[in-house]
Structures are given as structure tokens and as C-alpha cells.
Coordinates of C-alpha atoms and ligand atoms in Angstrom, one line a residue:
M18 CA 50.8 -139.7 -3.7
S19 CA 51.2 -143.5 -4.9
V20 CA 47.3 -145.0 -3.2
N21 CA 44.8 -144.8 -6.3
M22 CA 41.8 -143.5 -3.8
S23 CA 39.4 -143.1 -7.1
K24 CA 39.9 -147.1 -7.4
W25 CA 38.8 -147.5 -3.7
A26 CA 36.1 -144.8 -4.2
Q27 CA 34.9 -147.3 -7.2
I28 CA 35.1 -150.5 -5.0
A29 CA 33.2 -148.8 -1.9
K30 CA 30.6 -147.8 -4.1
E31 CA 29.9 -151.2 -5.8
N32 CA 29.8 -152.6 -2.3
V33 CA 27.8 -150.3 -0.3
H34 CA 24.9 -153.0 0.1
N35 CA 27.8 -155.7 1.1
R36 CA 28.4 -155.3 4.7
P37 CA 30.0 -157.5 7.1
A38 CA 27.7 -159.9 9.1
G39 CA 27.0 -158.4 13.2
N40 CA 24.6 -158.3 15.3
G41 CA 23.6 -155.4 17.5
R42 CA 22.9 -151.7 17.3
L43 CA 26.0 -151.0 14.5
A44 CA 25.7 -154.6 12.9
G45 CA 27.3 -154.1 9.6
K46 CA 28.9 -150.7 10.2
I47 CA 32.6 -150.5 8.9
T48 CA 34.5 -148.5 11.8
I49 CA 37.9 -146.9 11.8
V50 CA 39.1 -146.1 15.2
T51 CA 42.1 -144.2 15.4
G52 CA 44.6 -144.8 18.2
A53 CA 42.7 -147.3 19.0
A54 CA 45.5 -149.8 20.5
Q55 CA 45.3 -148.4 24.2
G56 CA 43.3 -145.5 26.0
F57 CA 40.2 -144.2 25.4
G58 CA 40.2 -145.8 21.6
K59 CA 40.6 -149.4 22.5
G60 CA 37.6 -148.7 24.8
I61 CA 35.5 -147.2 22.2
A62 CA 36.9 -149.7 19.7
E63 CA 35.8 -152.4 21.9
E64 CA 32.4 -151.5 23.0
L65 CA 31.2 -151.0 19.1
Y66 CA 32.6 -154.0 18.4
K67 CA 30.1 -155.8 21.0
E68 CA 27.2 -153.7 19.3
G69 CA 28.1 -155.4 15.9
A70 CA 30.4 -152.9 14.2
T71 CA 33.6 -154.1 12.0
I72 CA 36.6 -152.3 13.8
I73 CA 40.0 -151.5 12.2
V74 CA 42.2 -151.0 14.8
A75 CA 44.0 -148.1 13.7
D76 CA 47.2 -147.3 15.5
M77 CA 51.2 -146.4 15.0
N78 CA 52.1 -149.3 17.3
L79 CA 51.0 -152.0 15.3
P80 CA 52.4 -154.9 17.6
L81 CA 49.8 -153.7 20.4
A82 CA 46.7 -152.9 17.5
Q83 CA 47.5 -156.5 16.4
Q84 CA 47.2 -157.5 19.7
V85 CA 43.5 -155.8 20.8
A86 CA 42.0 -156.4 16.8
Q87 CA 42.8 -160.5 17.6
E88 CA 41.4 -160.1 21.2
M89 CA 38.4 -158.8 19.9
G90 CA 37.7 -160.9 17.4
E91 CA 36.9 -162.0 13.7
R92 CA 35.5 -158.9 12.8
A93 CA 38.8 -156.7 13.6
C94 CA 41.4 -155.9 12.1
A95 CA 45.1 -153.9 13.1
V96 CA 46.2 -151.4 10.4
A97 CA 49.3 -149.4 11.1
V98 CA 49.1 -145.7 10.7
N99 CA 50.5 -142.4 11.3
V100 CA 47.8 -139.8 11.0
S101 CA 50.2 -137.0 10.5
D102 CA 51.6 -138.6 7.4
E103 CA 49.3 -138.2 4.3
E104 CA 50.4 -141.3 2.6
S105 CA 49.8 -143.4 5.7
V106 CA 46.3 -142.4 6.2
A107 CA 45.5 -143.0 2.2
N108 CA 46.9 -146.3 3.1
M109 CA 44.5 -146.4 6.1
V110 CA 41.5 -145.9 4.2
A111 CA 42.2 -147.7 1.3
E112 CA 43.4 -151.2 3.2
T113 CA 39.7 -150.5 5.0
V114 CA 37.9 -150.7 1.7
E115 CA 40.2 -153.9 0.3
K116 CA 39.5 -155.8 3.4
F117 CA 36.0 -155.1 4.4
G118 CA 34.2 -153.1 1.1
G119 CA 33.7 -149.6 2.6
L120 CA 33.8 -147.3 5.5
D121 CA 30.8 -146.0 7.4
I122 CA 32.3 -144.8 10.8
L123 CA 35.4 -142.7 11.5
V124 CA 36.4 -141.9 14.7
A125 CA 39.7 -140.1 14.7
N126 CA 40.6 -140.5 18.2
A127 CA 44.6 -140.4 18.0
G128 CA 46.1 -138.0 19.8
V129 CA 49.0 -136.5 21.8
V130 CA 50.0 -134.2 24.8
R131 CA 53.0 -132.0 25.0
S132 CA 52.6 -129.3 28.0
G133 CA 54.9 -126.9 29.6
P134 CA 55.5 -122.9 30.1
L135 CA 55.0 -120.4 27.4
A136 CA 58.3 -119.1 27.5
E137 CA 60.1 -122.3 27.3
F138 CA 58.3 -124.1 24.9
E139 CA 59.8 -125.7 22.2
R140 CA 58.4 -125.0 18.5
K141 CA 59.0 -128.5 17.6
D142 CA 57.0 -129.6 20.2
F143 CA 53.9 -127.4 19.3
E144 CA 54.6 -128.6 15.5
F145 CA 54.3 -132.2 17.1
V146 CA 51.2 -131.7 18.6
T147 CA 49.9 -130.0 15.7
A148 CA 50.6 -132.2 13.1
I149 CA 48.9 -135.0 15.1
N150 CA 45.9 -133.8 16.6
Y151 CA 45.1 -130.8 14.0
T152 CA 46.5 -131.6 11.0
G153 CA 46.0 -135.4 11.0
L154 CA 42.1 -135.2 11.9
F155 CA 42.1 -133.0 9.0
L156 CA 43.6 -135.8 6.9
C157 CA 41.6 -138.5 8.2
C158 CA 38.5 -136.7 7.4
K159 CA 40.0 -135.9 4.1
Y160 CA 40.3 -139.5 2.9
A161 CA 37.0 -141.1 4.7
A162 CA 35.1 -138.6 3.3
M163 CA 36.3 -139.4 -0.5
I164 CA 35.1 -142.9 0.2
M165 CA 31.9 -141.5 2.2
Q166 CA 31.0 -139.3 -0.9
A167 CA 31.3 -142.1 -3.2
Q168 CA 28.8 -144.4 -1.3
H169 CA 26.4 -141.6 -1.1
E170 CA 26.3 -141.6 -4.5
A171 CA 25.3 -145.2 -4.8
D172 CA 23.0 -145.3 -1.9
P173 CA 21.9 -141.6 -1.2
D174 CA 19.6 -142.5 2.1
A175 CA 22.6 -144.2 3.9
M176 CA 24.2 -142.0 6.6
Y177 CA 27.7 -141.9 7.7
D178 CA 29.6 -140.5 10.9
I179 CA 32.9 -138.8 11.5
I180 CA 33.7 -138.1 15.0
A181 CA 36.5 -136.4 16.1
M182 CA 38.2 -136.7 19.8
S183 CA 38.6 -133.7 21.0
S184 CA 38.9 -132.7 24.9
K185 CA 37.3 -130.5 27.7
S186 CA 40.4 -128.5 26.8
G187 CA 38.8 -128.0 23.7
L188 CA 36.2 -125.9 25.6
E189 CA 38.0 -124.1 27.6
G190 CA 41.9 -123.4 28.3
S191 CA 44.5 -125.5 29.4
N192 CA 47.2 -123.8 31.9
K193 CA 50.7 -124.8 30.3
N194 CA 49.0 -127.2 28.3
F195 CA 48.2 -124.6 25.3
A196 CA 49.8 -126.5 22.1
Y197 CA 47.4 -129.2 23.4
A198 CA 44.1 -127.0 23.9
G199 CA 44.5 -124.8 20.8
S200 CA 45.0 -128.3 18.6
K201 CA 41.6 -129.6 20.3
F202 CA 39.7 -126.1 20.0
G203 CA 40.8 -126.4 16.3
A204 CA 39.4 -129.9 16.1
I205 CA 36.0 -128.0 17.1
G206 CA 36.2 -125.6 14.0
L207 CA 37.1 -128.4 11.7
V208 CA 34.6 -130.3 12.8
Q209 CA 31.9 -127.1 12.0
S210 CA 33.1 -126.8 8.7
F211 CA 33.0 -130.3 7.6
A212 CA 29.6 -130.8 8.9
L213 CA 28.3 -127.8 7.2
E214 CA 29.6 -129.7 3.7
M215 CA 29.3 -132.8 4.5
T216 CA 25.5 -132.7 4.9
A217 CA 25.2 -133.0 1.5
Y218 CA 26.6 -136.4 1.5
N219 CA 24.6 -137.6 4.8
V220 CA 27.4 -137.7 6.3
K221 CA 27.2 -136.2 10.3
V222 CA 30.3 -134.7 11.8
N223 CA 30.7 -134.3 14.8
A224 CA 33.4 -133.9 18.3
I225 CA 33.0 -135.5 21.7
C226 CA 35.2 -133.4 24.2
P227 CA 35.4 -136.2 27.4
G228 CA 37.0 -135.2 30.6
N229 CA 40.2 -136.5 32.2
Y230 CA 40.8 -140.4 32.2
L231 CA 42.3 -140.7 35.4
D232 CA 42.4 -144.3 35.4
G233 CA 44.0 -144.4 32.0
P234 CA 47.8 -144.8 30.9
L235 CA 48.2 -141.2 30.4
W236 CA 47.3 -140.2 34.1
S237 CA 48.1 -143.7 36.1
D238 CA 51.3 -145.1 34.6
P239 CA 53.1 -146.0 37.7
E240 CA 56.4 -144.6 36.1
R241 CA 55.6 -141.6 33.6
G242 CA 51.9 -141.1 34.3
L243 CA 50.8 -137.3 35.4
F244 CA 49.8 -138.2 38.8
V245 CA 53.9 -139.0 39.3
Q246 CA 55.0 -136.2 37.3
Y247 CA 52.7 -133.7 39.3
L248 CA 53.7 -135.3 42.7
Q249 CA 57.4 -134.7 41.9
A250 CA 56.5 -131.2 40.2
G251 CA 55.0 -130.2 43.6
K252 CA 52.1 -129.0 41.4
V253 CA 49.3 -129.8 43.9
P254 CA 49.6 -128.1 47.1
G255 CA 50.0 -130.3 49.8
A256 CA 49.9 -133.6 47.9
K257 CA 52.5 -136.1 49.3
T258 CA 50.9 -139.1 47.4
V259 CA 49.9 -140.2 44.1
E260 CA 46.4 -140.8 45.7
D261 CA 46.4 -137.2 47.0
V262 CA 47.1 -135.9 43.5
R263 CA 44.3 -138.2 42.1
R264 CA 42.2 -136.9 44.7
F265 CA 42.5 -133.6 44.1
Y266 CA 41.5 -134.1 40.3
E267 CA 38.5 -136.1 41.0
A268 CA 37.6 -133.4 43.4
K269 CA 37.2 -131.1 40.5
V270 CA 34.4 -133.3 38.7
P271 CA 31.0 -132.7 40.5
M272 CA 30.4 -136.5 39.6
N273 CA 33.7 -136.7 41.5
R274 CA 35.2 -139.3 39.2
G275 CA 37.4 -139.5 36.0
C276 CA 35.9 -140.0 32.4
L277 CA 36.1 -143.9 31.3
P278 CA 36.2 -145.2 28.0
I279 CA 32.9 -146.3 28.1
D280 CA 31.5 -143.4 29.0
V281 CA 33.4 -141.8 25.7
A282 CA 31.7 -144.8 23.6
R283 CA 28.2 -144.3 24.7
A284 CA 28.6 -140.8 23.3
V285 CA 30.0 -142.1 20.3
M286 CA 27.0 -144.7 19.8
Y287 CA 24.7 -141.3 20.6
C288 CA 26.2 -139.6 17.6
V289 CA 25.7 -142.4 15.4
E290 CA 22.4 -143.6 16.4
Q291 CA 20.9 -140.0 16.5
K292 CA 19.8 -138.4 12.8
Y293 CA 19.2 -134.6 13.8
E294 CA 22.6 -133.1 15.1
T295 CA 25.9 -132.4 13.0
G296 CA 28.6 -130.1 14.0
Q297 CA 28.3 -130.2 17.6
A298 CA 30.8 -130.3 20.3
I299 CA 29.6 -133.0 23.1
P300 CA 31.2 -132.7 26.4
V301 CA 31.6 -135.8 28.6
T302 CA 33.0 -134.6 31.7
G303 CA 31.0 -135.6 34.7
G304 CA 30.0 -131.9 35.0
Q305 CA 33.2 -130.4 34.7
V306 CA 32.6 -128.5 32.0
M307 CA 29.0 -127.0 30.9
L308 CA 28.0 -125.6 27.8
N309 CA 26.5 -121.9 27.5
Ligands
LIG414 N1 43.3 -139.2 28.4 C1 42.5 -138.3 29.0 O1 42.4 -137.8 30.1 C2 42.3 -137.3 27.7 C3 40.9 -136.4 27.9 C4 40.2 -136.0 26.8 C5 40.5 -136.1 25.5 N2 41.4 -137.1 25.0 C6 41.7 -137.6 23.9 O2 41.3 -138.4 23.4 C7 42.3 -139.4 22.7 C8 42.9 -140.5 23.2 O3 43.4 -140.1 24.1 P1 44.2 -141.3 25.3 O4 44.5 -140.5 26.8 O5 43.5 -142.8 25.2 O6 45.1 -141.5 24.6 P2 46.9 -142.6 24.9 O7 47.9 -142.1 24.8 O8 46.6 -143.5 26.0 O9 46.3 -143.5 23.3 C9 46.5 -143.1 21.9 C10 46.7 -143.7 21.1 O10 47.0 -143.3 19.9 C11 48.3 -143.8 19.4 N3 48.9 -142.8 18.4 C12 49.7 -141.6 18.8 N4 49.8 -141.1 18.1 C13 49.6 -141.3 16.7 C14 49.8 -141.2 15.7 N5 50.5 -140.3 14.8 N6 49.4 -142.1 14.4 C15 48.4 -142.9 14.5 N7 48.4 -143.5 16.2 C16 48.9 -142.8 17.5 C17 49.3 -144.2 20.2 O11 50.2 -145.4 19.9 C18 48.4 -144.7 21.0 O12 47.7 -146.4 20.7 C19 43.1 -138.3 22.0 O13 42.8 -137.7 21.0 C20 43.3 -137.5 23.5 O14 43.7 -136.3 23.2 C21 42.4 -137.9 26.1

């Protein structure tokens, strides 16, 4: 490992009271959002930026991340990261401290899906999903913890947040989508365990479990989106058009629509603003999944 993290932890410690300007409920909060070049991550990053946070748009797709950061404004910058690669994650955190002086919020949002029936599913696809959604979450939390623990030493009253993007598939099984569901259940296991350890450093660790983002690229992409794929695969009985497939999925939600980035961003705001909850998995599903 060529990144000298103790150097960056020391710099974060020295800068704990030195935060970028910004107005709003998250003024000054230095925030990494992984997978923020598109989808939920982009929407979360934009909302937090509007609330005064400084944003690191961290994504594997650097050109798109740069475009997103530029459109947001001067308190945003793009960083290239592959969350499944330890050196790359260390670099992301080091670059954040180098540029802005510390780290207050990690939104570990980057994630991928590979689905298929059990008897046909390839081990490489299983490992691909696990490496990004599960191991990648561990790596991002590990390097964020190094900085947050150092900052805690310098300012024991300050609170920090780690927020992991799980899914409604982290709360109940998902048919022919077990690699994804397993990784998202696993994310909640990590979150609960990190939460127990990190209270000692005033770091809250929570998970958010969104419902389907039906308007997002994963579902709505006209060529590769799940609506088109499910229509072609005949997964929805009687469906003749993409709209039929869409209505079928909307009808599963008591509130009758898909989850939107603003819904998830509001849950992120809740995680940060409340001061008495950690280790939770918060559903944002329009009533589709209810906790016991
Ligand atoms: N879309 C949904 O319906 C839905 C529902 C529940 C939970 N989620 C979760 O929300 C998160 C975001 O989902 P989305 O639908 O917005 O995804 P998306 O595919 O639209 O965007 C994911 C982003 O992550 C980036 N990325 C992928 N692999 C990466 C890696 N190894 N390192 C860094 N960046 C990487 C991609 O470049 C992309 O910009 C994921 O964790 C997903 O599992 C999504």
C-alpha cells in the first residue's frame, strides 16, 4: 500500500475546525458520495450540495463524475475510484483530505446488480457483485474510519456519519437476484457491527434500503433497462409494452410509484441530522417493505 494514511489522518486532525464555507443544514460537511456520477448517488450528492455540503463525486466513470461535479459548483470535485480496489479507496480518501482537509460524511452508494437463476449463475458474476457491494463497502468504511477516528481525537464532540446504500433486497429475498440480495443483507450486518464499534468515536453508521428507482437508468434505459429486459423475457404475464411492465412494478408499491433520489436524499439528511440512532436499516420503499 503506497498511500500513507497516517499522514492524512494527521492532516485531518489538524484541520478539524477548518471547514469549507457553505450555507444550509449541512454547511461545512465534507462528504464523499461513491457511485455519484449517475442514479441515486448523483441525486443524493446534488441534494446534499444544495444543503451546503462539500461533495466528492467518487465514481469509476471519471468523465461523467467530472461533469456532475462541475454542474454542481465549486464545492464539488470528482475523484476516480473503484470501490473494490483497496489502493483506489485509500487514494479517494487521501485526495479528499488533501483537497478539503477532512471527511465528515461517507455515503457508500456505489453498487451493481447481476441477476439470474441459481443453477446457471456464474461464480465470476457472484464474485463481481460481492466485491463491489460487500467488500467495497468494507473498504470505504475502513478508510473513512481512519480519518474520522483521528478527527474524533482532535474534537471529541463532533459527530460523523457513515451511510451505506443497501436496498429493499437487503430486507427480504429477491427472486433470481440472490447475489445482489445477499450483498445487501451483508451490508446491514457490516453496518450494525461497525455501528457498535464506532460509537466510541461519535460516528453513526446507518443503512438506507430504497425501493426500486423506476425512473432511473437501471430500470428505464430504453435499450438495456430492466423494463425492456423483462418485457422481452416475458417476466410479467400479459405485458405487451414497456408501460405495462412499469405499471406492474408500480402496483407493487402501496404509494404507487417508484423511489426517487430525493426520497433517498431525505433519508440521508435524517441519518445526519438525528443524533440518537445508529446501526439502523431505514426502508424508503413507499410502504412496499415494512419492518417488524
Ligand atoms: N436502482 C434501484 O432501483 C435501487 C434500489 C435499491 C438500492 N439501490 C442501490 O443504490 C445504489 C445506486 O444504485 P443506482 O441504481 O443509482 O445505480 P447506477 O447503476 O445508476 O449507478 C451506479 C454508479 O456506481 C458507479 N460504480 C459502479 N461500480 C463501481 C465501482 N466498483 N467503484 C466505483 N463506482 C462504481 C457507476 O459508474 C455508476 O455511476 C446501489 O448500491 C444500488 O444497489 C438501487
